[in-house]
Tab-separated table of C-alpha atoms and ligand atoms in Angstrom:
chain	number	residue	atom	x	y	z
A	4	MET	CA	0.000	0.000	0.000
A	5	THR	CA	1.260	3.486	-0.814
A	6	SER	CA	1.970	5.519	2.276
A	7	PRO	CA	-0.347	8.543	2.475
A	8	LEU	CA	2.858	10.562	2.861
A	9	PHE	CA	3.561	9.940	-0.799
A	10	THR	CA	0.351	11.221	-2.310
A	11	PRO	CA	0.262	14.550	-4.155
A	12	PHE	CA	-1.038	17.811	-2.753
A	13	LYS	CA	-2.308	20.828	-4.666
A	14	LEU	CA	-3.295	24.267	-3.516
A	15	LYS	CA	-3.565	27.275	-5.842
A	16	SER	CA	-0.307	27.429	-7.835
A	17	LEU	CA	1.464	24.958	-5.543
A	18	THR	CA	1.637	21.312	-6.600
A	19	LEU	CA	3.621	18.929	-4.433
A	20	PRO	CA	4.453	15.308	-5.228
A	21	ASN	CA	4.113	14.299	-1.563
A	22	ARG	CA	3.234	15.543	1.912
A	23	ILE	CA	6.712	15.958	3.367
A	24	VAL	CA	7.693	19.495	4.315
A	25	MET	CA	11.163	20.374	5.530
A	26	ALA	CA	10.540	22.385	8.711
A	27	PRO	CA	12.256	25.776	8.981
A	28	MET	CA	15.556	25.433	10.827
A	29	THR	CA	17.963	28.233	11.626
A	30	ARG	CA	21.510	27.227	10.730
A	31	SER	CA	23.377	30.548	11.164
A	32	GLN	CA	25.754	29.731	8.352
A	33	SER	CA	25.174	32.772	6.171
A	34	PRO	CA	28.003	35.222	6.963
A	35	ASN	CA	26.862	38.845	6.735
A	36	GLY	CA	23.329	37.588	6.210
A	37	VAL	CA	24.088	36.189	2.762
A	38	PRO	CA	23.117	32.581	1.995
A	39	GLY	CA	26.019	31.208	-0.004
A	40	GLU	CA	26.636	28.263	-2.267
A	41	ASN	CA	26.811	25.867	0.712
A	42	VAL	CA	23.325	26.933	1.826
A	43	ALA	CA	21.951	26.524	-1.713
A	44	ASP	CA	23.508	23.060	-1.970
A	45	TYR	CA	22.081	22.089	1.437
A	46	TYR	CA	18.534	22.839	0.283
A	47	ALA	CA	19.076	21.393	-3.222
A	48	ARG	CA	20.216	18.107	-1.642
A	49	ARG	CA	16.825	17.808	0.117
A	50	ALA	CA	14.988	18.789	-3.092
A	51	GLU	CA	16.665	16.014	-5.079
A	52	ASN	CA	15.820	13.540	-2.343
A	53	GLU	CA	12.036	13.852	-2.486
A	54	VAL	CA	11.251	16.551	0.059
A	55	GLY	CA	7.899	17.855	-1.213
A	56	LEU	CA	8.218	21.407	0.083
A	57	ILE	CA	11.200	23.073	1.713
A	58	VAL	CA	10.528	25.852	4.202
A	59	THR	CA	13.815	27.662	4.663
A	60	GLU	CA	15.351	28.689	7.945
A	61	GLY	CA	13.942	31.933	9.307
A	62	THR	CA	15.192	34.860	7.209
A	63	THR	CA	14.816	38.339	8.591
A	64	ILE	CA	12.755	41.263	7.345
A	65	ARG	CA	13.948	44.842	6.878
A	66	ARG	CA	13.695	46.173	10.416
A	67	GLY	CA	17.074	46.859	11.994
A	68	GLY	CA	16.143	44.954	15.124
A	69	ALA	CA	14.819	41.851	13.363
A	70	SER	CA	17.914	39.695	13.887
A	71	ASN	CA	20.290	38.899	16.749
A	72	ASP	CA	22.840	37.136	14.596
A	73	PRO	CA	24.853	38.402	11.607
A	74	SER	CA	25.052	34.801	10.303
A	75	VAL	CA	21.294	34.425	10.049
A	76	PRO	CA	20.337	35.175	6.436
A	77	ASN	CA	18.304	38.309	5.814
A	78	PHE	CA	15.651	38.825	3.182
A	79	HIS	CA	16.055	42.456	2.196
A	80	LYS	CA	19.642	43.413	1.360
A	81	PRO	CA	20.623	43.078	-2.316
A	82	ASP	CA	23.493	40.596	-1.841
A	83	SER	CA	21.327	38.422	0.431
A	84	LEU	CA	18.476	38.443	-2.071
A	85	ALA	CA	20.951	37.434	-4.794
A	86	GLY	CA	21.975	34.547	-2.541
A	87	TRP	CA	18.335	33.530	-2.154
A	88	GLN	CA	17.844	33.725	-5.916
A	89	ASN	CA	20.610	31.161	-6.242
A	90	VAL	CA	18.937	28.966	-3.611
A	91	VAL	CA	15.612	29.065	-5.502
A	92	ASN	CA	17.308	28.286	-8.805
A	93	LYS	CA	19.214	25.311	-7.422
A	94	VAL	CA	16.154	23.876	-5.674
A	95	HIS	CA	14.063	24.289	-8.834
A	96	GLN	CA	16.743	22.651	-10.956
A	97	LYS	CA	16.285	19.584	-8.752
A	98	GLY	CA	12.521	19.721	-9.177
A	99	GLY	CA	11.871	20.950	-5.633
A	100	LYS	CA	9.503	23.562	-4.212
A	101	ILE	CA	10.559	26.152	-1.652
A	102	ALA	CA	9.156	28.874	0.635
A	103	PRO	CA	11.178	31.352	2.684
A	104	GLN	CA	10.194	31.677	6.319
A	105	ILE	CA	10.069	35.410	6.963
A	106	TRP	CA	11.057	36.312	10.475
A	107	HIS	CA	11.431	39.062	13.058
A	108	MET	CA	12.703	38.112	16.501
A	109	GLY	CA	11.204	41.060	18.362
A	110	MET	CA	12.359	41.079	21.970
A	111	VAL	CA	14.186	37.754	21.704
A	112	ARG	CA	16.988	39.837	20.192
A	113	LYS	CA	18.969	41.446	22.989
A	114	ALA	CA	19.512	45.165	22.433
A	115	GLY	CA	22.925	45.750	20.887
A	116	SER	CA	23.161	42.361	19.178
A	117	GLY	CA	22.856	41.278	15.555
A	118	PRO	CA	23.922	42.807	12.267
A	119	GLU	CA	22.577	46.246	13.271
A	120	PRO	CA	23.473	46.548	16.967
A	121	ASP	CA	22.279	50.158	17.233
A	122	ALA	CA	18.817	49.465	15.862
A	123	PRO	CA	15.933	49.846	18.291
A	124	THR	CA	14.157	46.813	19.706
A	125	ASP	CA	10.788	46.065	18.129
A	126	SER	CA	8.062	44.683	20.371
A	127	PRO	CA	4.386	45.145	21.127
A	128	SER	CA	4.895	47.012	24.402
A	129	GLY	CA	8.605	47.033	25.258
A	130	MET	CA	7.839	44.641	28.094
A	131	THR	CA	9.416	41.233	28.682
A	132	HIS	CA	7.256	38.207	29.459
A	133	THR	CA	8.116	38.648	33.127
A	134	GLY	CA	6.628	42.139	33.099
A	135	LYS	CA	9.822	44.175	32.957
A	136	GLN	CA	9.563	47.379	30.900
A	137	VAL	CA	12.887	47.509	29.050
A	138	VAL	CA	12.186	49.867	26.146
A	139	ASP	CA	9.363	52.160	25.083
A	140	ALA	CA	6.370	50.706	23.302
A	141	PRO	CA	6.494	51.424	19.569
A	142	THR	CA	4.183	54.034	18.067
A	143	ASP	CA	1.349	53.120	15.738
A	144	ALA	CA	3.422	54.257	12.785
A	145	GLU	CA	6.293	52.000	13.843
A	146	VAL	CA	3.987	49.017	14.131
A	147	ASP	CA	2.583	49.803	10.681
A	148	ASP	CA	6.121	49.786	9.318
A	149	MET	CA	6.741	46.351	10.858
A	150	VAL	CA	3.636	45.164	9.002
A	151	GLN	CA	4.951	46.641	5.757
A	152	ALA	CA	8.347	45.030	6.264
A	153	TYR	CA	6.712	41.574	6.282
A	154	ALA	CA	4.729	42.496	3.159
A	155	ASP	CA	7.890	43.700	1.387
A	156	ALA	CA	9.559	40.370	2.112
A	157	ALA	CA	6.583	38.362	0.850
A	158	ALA	CA	6.451	40.392	-2.363
A	159	LYS	CA	10.172	39.766	-2.846
A	160	ALA	CA	9.662	36.045	-2.296
A	161	GLU	CA	7.275	35.845	-5.210
A	162	GLU	CA	9.484	38.053	-7.358
A	163	LEU	CA	12.479	35.751	-6.777
A	164	GLY	CA	10.425	32.743	-7.857
A	165	PHE	CA	9.727	31.112	-4.491
A	166	ASP	CA	6.667	28.854	-4.635
A	167	CYS	CA	4.950	30.250	-1.530
A	168	VAL	CA	5.851	32.132	1.641
A	169	GLU	CA	5.686	31.281	5.339
A	170	ILE	CA	5.167	33.966	7.979
A	171	HIS	CA	6.829	33.033	11.289
A	172	GLY	CA	4.207	33.728	13.926
A	173	ALA	CA	5.400	31.109	16.427
A	174	HIS	CA	7.767	30.348	19.323
A	175	GLY	CA	7.663	33.670	21.156
A	176	TYR	CA	9.103	35.876	18.394
A	177	LEU	CA	7.642	39.242	17.327
A	178	ILE	CA	4.242	38.156	15.981
A	179	ASP	CA	3.762	35.725	18.855
A	180	GLN	CA	4.688	38.524	21.283
A	181	PHE	CA	1.692	40.451	19.950
A	182	PHE	CA	-0.523	37.375	20.482
A	183	TRP	CA	0.638	36.872	24.063
A	184	ASP	CA	-1.195	38.817	26.774
A	185	VAL	CA	1.840	39.038	29.061
A	186	MET	CA	3.845	40.909	26.408
A	187	ASN	CA	1.146	42.805	24.538
A	188	LYS	CA	-0.215	45.528	26.808
A	189	ARG	CA	-1.280	47.897	24.018
A	190	ASP	CA	-4.591	49.645	24.243
A	191	ASP	CA	-4.804	50.630	20.570
A	192	ARG	CA	-6.063	48.443	17.725
A	193	PHE	CA	-3.035	46.131	18.004
A	194	GLY	CA	-3.790	45.174	21.604
A	195	GLY	CA	-6.635	44.319	23.928
A	196	THR	CA	-7.792	41.816	26.468
A	197	SER	CA	-8.946	39.229	23.924
A	198	LEU	CA	-6.763	36.998	21.800
A	199	VAL	CA	-8.735	38.095	18.743
A	200	GLU	CA	-7.750	41.713	19.360
A	201	ARG	CA	-4.120	40.743	19.840
A	202	ALA	CA	-4.249	38.829	16.565
A	203	SER	CA	-4.806	42.041	14.583
A	204	PHE	CA	-1.075	42.605	14.015
A	205	ALA	CA	-0.824	39.235	12.248
A	206	GLY	CA	-4.173	39.874	10.548
A	207	ASP	CA	-2.817	43.128	9.134
A	208	ILE	CA	0.369	41.397	8.004
A	209	ILE	CA	-1.561	38.722	6.135
A	210	ARG	CA	-3.863	41.307	4.540
A	211	GLU	CA	-0.895	43.415	3.400
A	212	VAL	CA	0.940	40.338	2.140
A	213	ARG	CA	-2.171	39.289	0.198
A	214	LYS	CA	-2.315	42.731	-1.470
A	215	ARG	CA	1.292	42.415	-2.597
A	216	VAL	CA	1.378	38.836	-3.964
A	217	SER	CA	-0.653	37.115	-6.673
A	218	LYS	CA	-4.023	35.638	-5.771
A	219	ASP	CA	-2.656	32.209	-6.591
A	220	PHE	CA	0.474	32.489	-4.440
A	221	PRO	CA	-0.019	30.503	-1.228
A	222	VAL	CA	0.591	32.201	2.104
A	223	ILE	CA	1.374	30.025	5.132
A	224	LEU	CA	1.160	31.181	8.755
A	225	ARG	CA	3.119	29.282	11.394
A	226	TYR	CA	1.974	29.656	14.990
A	227	SER	CA	2.404	27.776	18.246
A	228	GLN	CA	0.760	27.639	21.628
A	229	TRP	CA	4.153	27.171	23.326
A	230	LYS	CA	6.770	29.880	23.626
A	231	GLN	CA	10.520	29.558	24.040
A	232	GLN	CA	10.058	31.805	27.091
A	233	ASP	CA	7.456	29.393	28.539
A	234	TYR	CA	6.875	25.935	27.078
A	235	GLY	CA	3.639	25.613	29.026
A	236	ALA	CA	2.076	28.833	27.682
A	237	ARG	CA	-1.171	28.539	25.733
A	238	LEU	CA	-2.811	31.211	23.621
A	239	ALA	CA	-6.121	29.420	23.109
A	240	THR	CA	-7.379	27.212	25.915
A	241	THR	CA	-10.650	26.125	24.275
A	242	PRO	CA	-11.726	25.233	20.742
A	243	ASP	CA	-13.960	28.330	20.733
A	244	ASP	CA	-10.983	30.582	21.513
A	245	LEU	CA	-8.939	28.871	18.835
A	246	GLU	CA	-11.717	29.203	16.278
A	247	ALA	CA	-12.097	32.934	16.903
A	248	PHE	CA	-8.312	33.427	16.732
A	249	LEU	CA	-7.919	31.523	13.462
A	250	LYS	CA	-10.889	33.290	11.889
A	251	VAL	CA	-8.814	36.488	11.902
A	252	PHE	CA	-6.284	34.844	9.582
A	253	VAL	CA	-8.848	33.100	7.422
A	254	GLU	CA	-10.614	36.406	6.806
A	255	ALA	CA	-7.289	38.085	6.064
A	256	GLY	CA	-6.598	35.517	3.343
A	257	VAL	CA	-4.163	32.950	4.733
A	258	ASP	CA	-4.005	29.670	2.775
A	259	ILE	CA	-2.261	27.124	5.019
A	260	LEU	CA	-1.781	26.930	8.800
A	261	HIS	CA	1.463	25.429	10.113
A	262	VAL	CA	0.821	24.451	13.704
A	263	SER	CA	4.049	24.024	15.597
A	264	GLN	CA	4.006	21.394	18.317
A	265	ARG	CA	6.971	19.700	19.925
A	266	ARG	CA	5.318	16.250	19.616
A	267	TYR	CA	2.676	15.755	16.932
A	268	TRP	CA	0.999	12.882	18.826
A	269	GLU	CA	-0.085	15.123	21.697
A	270	PRO	CA	-3.773	16.090	21.751
A	271	GLU	CA	-4.557	19.797	21.646
A	272	PHE	CA	-7.712	19.670	23.759
A	273	PRO	CA	-7.700	16.274	25.533
A	274	GLU	CA	-10.491	17.489	27.806
A	275	VAL	CA	-12.718	17.712	24.706
A	276	ASP	CA	-11.834	14.674	22.596
A	277	GLY	CA	-9.629	12.575	24.838
A	278	GLU	CA	-6.001	11.520	25.048
A	279	ASN	CA	-6.061	10.296	21.448
A	280	GLY	CA	-7.819	13.413	20.245
A	281	LEU	CA	-6.865	15.732	17.413
A	282	ASN	CA	-3.510	17.471	17.600
A	283	GLY	CA	-3.011	21.187	17.012
A	284	ALA	CA	-3.019	20.898	13.229
A	285	GLY	CA	-6.059	18.633	13.461
A	286	TRP	CA	-8.062	21.193	15.390
A	287	ALA	CA	-6.922	24.030	13.142
A	288	LYS	CA	-8.136	22.115	10.094
A	289	LYS	CA	-11.423	21.139	11.730
A	290	LEU	CA	-12.165	24.707	12.819
A	291	THR	CA	-11.153	26.510	9.612
A	292	GLY	CA	-11.403	23.982	6.801
A	293	LEU	CA	-7.947	25.120	5.656
A	294	PRO	CA	-5.140	22.696	4.887
A	295	THR	CA	-2.722	22.358	7.786
A	296	ILE	CA	0.854	21.237	8.419
A	297	THR	CA	1.659	19.214	11.514
A	298	VAL	CA	5.181	19.001	12.950
A	299	GLY	CA	7.054	17.834	16.013
A	300	SER	CA	9.293	14.802	16.504
A	301	VAL	CA	8.313	13.093	13.264
A	302	GLY	CA	10.426	9.939	13.025
A	303	LEU	CA	12.044	10.678	16.379
A	304	SER	CA	11.297	9.824	19.982
A	305	GLY	CA	12.543	12.964	21.748
A	306	ASP	CA	11.627	16.568	21.077
A	307	PHE	CA	13.793	19.237	19.479
A	308	ILE	CA	14.359	21.431	22.514
A	309	HIS	CA	16.779	18.769	23.709
A	310	ALA	CA	18.745	19.110	20.486
A	311	PHE	CA	19.867	22.559	21.610
A	312	GLN	CA	21.072	21.006	24.854
A	313	GLY	CA	23.246	18.615	22.887
A	314	GLN	CA	20.924	15.620	23.175
A	315	GLY	CA	20.131	13.126	20.464
A	316	ALA	CA	16.928	11.134	19.939
A	317	GLY	CA	16.058	7.615	18.892
A	318	THR	CA	13.990	6.786	15.840
A	319	ARG	CA	10.227	6.381	16.074
A	320	LYS	CA	7.820	4.596	13.749
A	321	LEU	CA	5.649	6.568	11.385
A	322	ASP	CA	2.546	4.344	11.600
A	323	ASP	CA	0.483	6.588	13.877
A	324	LEU	CA	1.428	9.639	11.803
A	325	GLU	CA	0.357	7.895	8.604
A	326	GLU	CA	-2.930	6.842	10.196
A	327	ARG	CA	-3.695	10.418	11.187
A	328	LEU	CA	-2.777	11.656	7.715
A	329	SER	CA	-4.992	9.007	6.085
A	330	ARG	CA	-7.903	10.112	8.239
A	331	GLY	CA	-7.378	13.656	6.977
A	332	GLU	CA	-6.523	15.054	10.402
A	333	PHE	CA	-3.962	17.290	8.632
A	334	ASP	CA	-2.593	17.581	5.110
A	335	LEU	CA	1.162	18.023	5.302
A	336	VAL	CA	3.901	16.849	7.639
A	337	GLY	CA	6.806	19.005	8.784
A	338	VAL	CA	10.070	17.197	9.439
A	339	GLY	CA	12.883	18.999	11.244
A	340	ARG	CA	15.881	17.244	12.752
A	341	ALA	CA	15.498	14.025	10.776
A	342	LEU	CA	15.969	16.052	7.583
A	343	LEU	CA	18.625	18.282	9.075
A	344	GLN	CA	20.744	15.221	9.712
A	345	ASP	CA	19.895	13.134	6.668
A	346	PRO	CA	19.163	14.788	3.303
A	347	ALA	CA	17.872	11.448	1.993
A	348	TRP	CA	15.386	10.869	4.841
A	349	ALA	CA	12.285	11.306	2.618
A	350	ARG	CA	13.658	9.050	-0.112
A	351	LYS	CA	14.563	6.354	2.405
A	352	VAL	CA	11.045	6.449	3.872
A	353	HIS	CA	9.521	6.290	0.373
A	354	GLU	CA	11.670	3.338	-0.600
A	355	GLY	CA	10.980	1.513	2.677
A	356	ARG	CA	14.635	1.665	3.706
A	357	HIS	CA	13.668	2.007	7.372
A	358	ALA	CA	16.761	0.220	8.640
A	359	GLU	CA	18.820	3.076	7.192
A	360	LEU	CA	17.030	5.734	9.262
A	361	ALA	CA	19.482	6.632	11.978
A	362	ASP	CA	19.011	7.956	15.491
A	363	TYR	CA	19.368	11.708	15.652
A	364	ASP	CA	22.822	12.818	16.719
A	365	ALA	CA	22.956	16.351	18.132
A	366	ALA	CA	26.391	16.781	16.517
A	367	SER	CA	24.536	17.107	13.170
A	368	LEU	CA	23.780	20.711	14.106
A	369	ALA	CA	27.373	21.693	13.598
A	370	LYS	CA	27.570	20.808	9.921
A	371	LEU	CA	25.620	21.971	6.913
A	372	TYR	CA	25.305	19.003	4.645
B	15	FMN	C1	18.365	23.706	14.699
B	15	FMN	C2	16.916	24.129	14.691
B	15	FMN	C3	16.588	25.406	14.247
B	15	FMN	C4	15.243	25.812	14.194
B	15	FMN	N1	14.932	27.038	13.665
B	15	FMN	C5	13.638	27.363	13.456
B	15	FMN	C6	13.289	28.537	12.721
B	15	FMN	O1	14.122	29.279	12.199
B	15	FMN	N2	11.981	28.805	12.565
B	15	FMN	C7	10.998	28.008	13.097
B	15	FMN	O2	9.809	28.298	12.944
B	15	FMN	N3	11.308	26.881	13.773
B	15	FMN	C8	12.588	26.528	13.935
B	15	FMN	N4	12.900	25.325	14.540
B	15	FMN	C9	11.817	24.399	14.906
B	15	FMN	C10	11.560	23.400	13.763
B	15	FMN	O3	11.000	24.034	12.638
B	15	FMN	C11	10.613	22.280	14.190
B	15	FMN	O4	9.358	22.816	14.517
B	15	FMN	C12	11.155	21.498	15.364
B	15	FMN	O5	12.510	21.140	15.156
B	15	FMN	C13	10.344	20.214	15.599
B	15	FMN	O6	10.509	19.331	14.540
B	15	FMN	P1	11.451	18.009	14.712
B	15	FMN	O7	11.024	17.416	15.997
B	15	FMN	O8	11.115	17.182	13.503
B	15	FMN	O9	12.857	18.465	14.753
B	15	FMN	C14	14.233	24.918	14.627
B	15	FMN	C15	14.588	23.641	15.084
B	15	FMN	C16	15.912	23.234	15.105
B	15	FMN	C17	16.241	21.837	15.554
């Protein structure tokens, strides 16, 4: 029987041969923000080995405070965009499809760090998640410019020939800081006591992006309940809250929701549909009808946070994932570390070469292959 992972997917102008998506993974190997030949080859290697869609590492938008690391690629300076053009060309030559993940770190960047150390910190309210006021809240006009900076990047993505674009709204970075009540204390239209009100920043971004790209060009939003500042944080604690939150993005014109979990087998609302209930991507699909991407420890037994602490992970069977995919719980499957370590992971799965799938070794992080 053909695995449901290897069935085609089509949405607007995007046609994929299978359901495997390379999850965005920061590699910090682009000196001066320019993705070089080694970065292009890294992605092309996954394209020629049956990854359906590649989502690139986060690449930063044109706000001085977007990045904390000069080796993270940016998505606005001419030499960086030329580097990305080369990445797109090489991936396309191998028959692959690719989206940039456009990114702004917000307050995760420490003031004084990154390629533009003197740039001001962008945030919703200048307040950390522990309630410390460290900088002034940005003005309305500044927030509007942040919105435009995302739209500029999305327009560039289409111009360079990328197949779609992903907006990074997850993991406690800028967009997620607007979602999160402990960091967003604004009382204008970008803030408020409800999650729906705090979603207006992302709603505006999606609307502006939609204006600047073709109707047929798919726009993906990645979000997460968890934050790097607090793994236990939750934006939406009930399906009703989640539905209202996601409606903001649906109405703004998003095409695909990428729901970041650390372990895809964990139920989003176990109190509603039990311990074997739908995961985050499952609920997002059920509540919006949009296609969704699941992610989190696919093919591996331990979650990715441990990878940053130098820990590896054993392999894990894909049967339960394939069952969920067959049932239509979600449409696409994000794979992170397994593909970081092994460019041929998707091909090996397709060809049933399971014995060749290795445990994840945290040392893989150090090399770009
Ligand atoms: C080295 C590394 C870098 C990452 N960088 C990003 C990033 O730039 N943007 C993002 O949304 N997620 C990032 N993530 C999270 C992954 O996209 C993914 O959600 C996570 O690794 C879980 O998938 P996995 O268990 O298959 O590795 C990163 C993960 C790793 C391991």
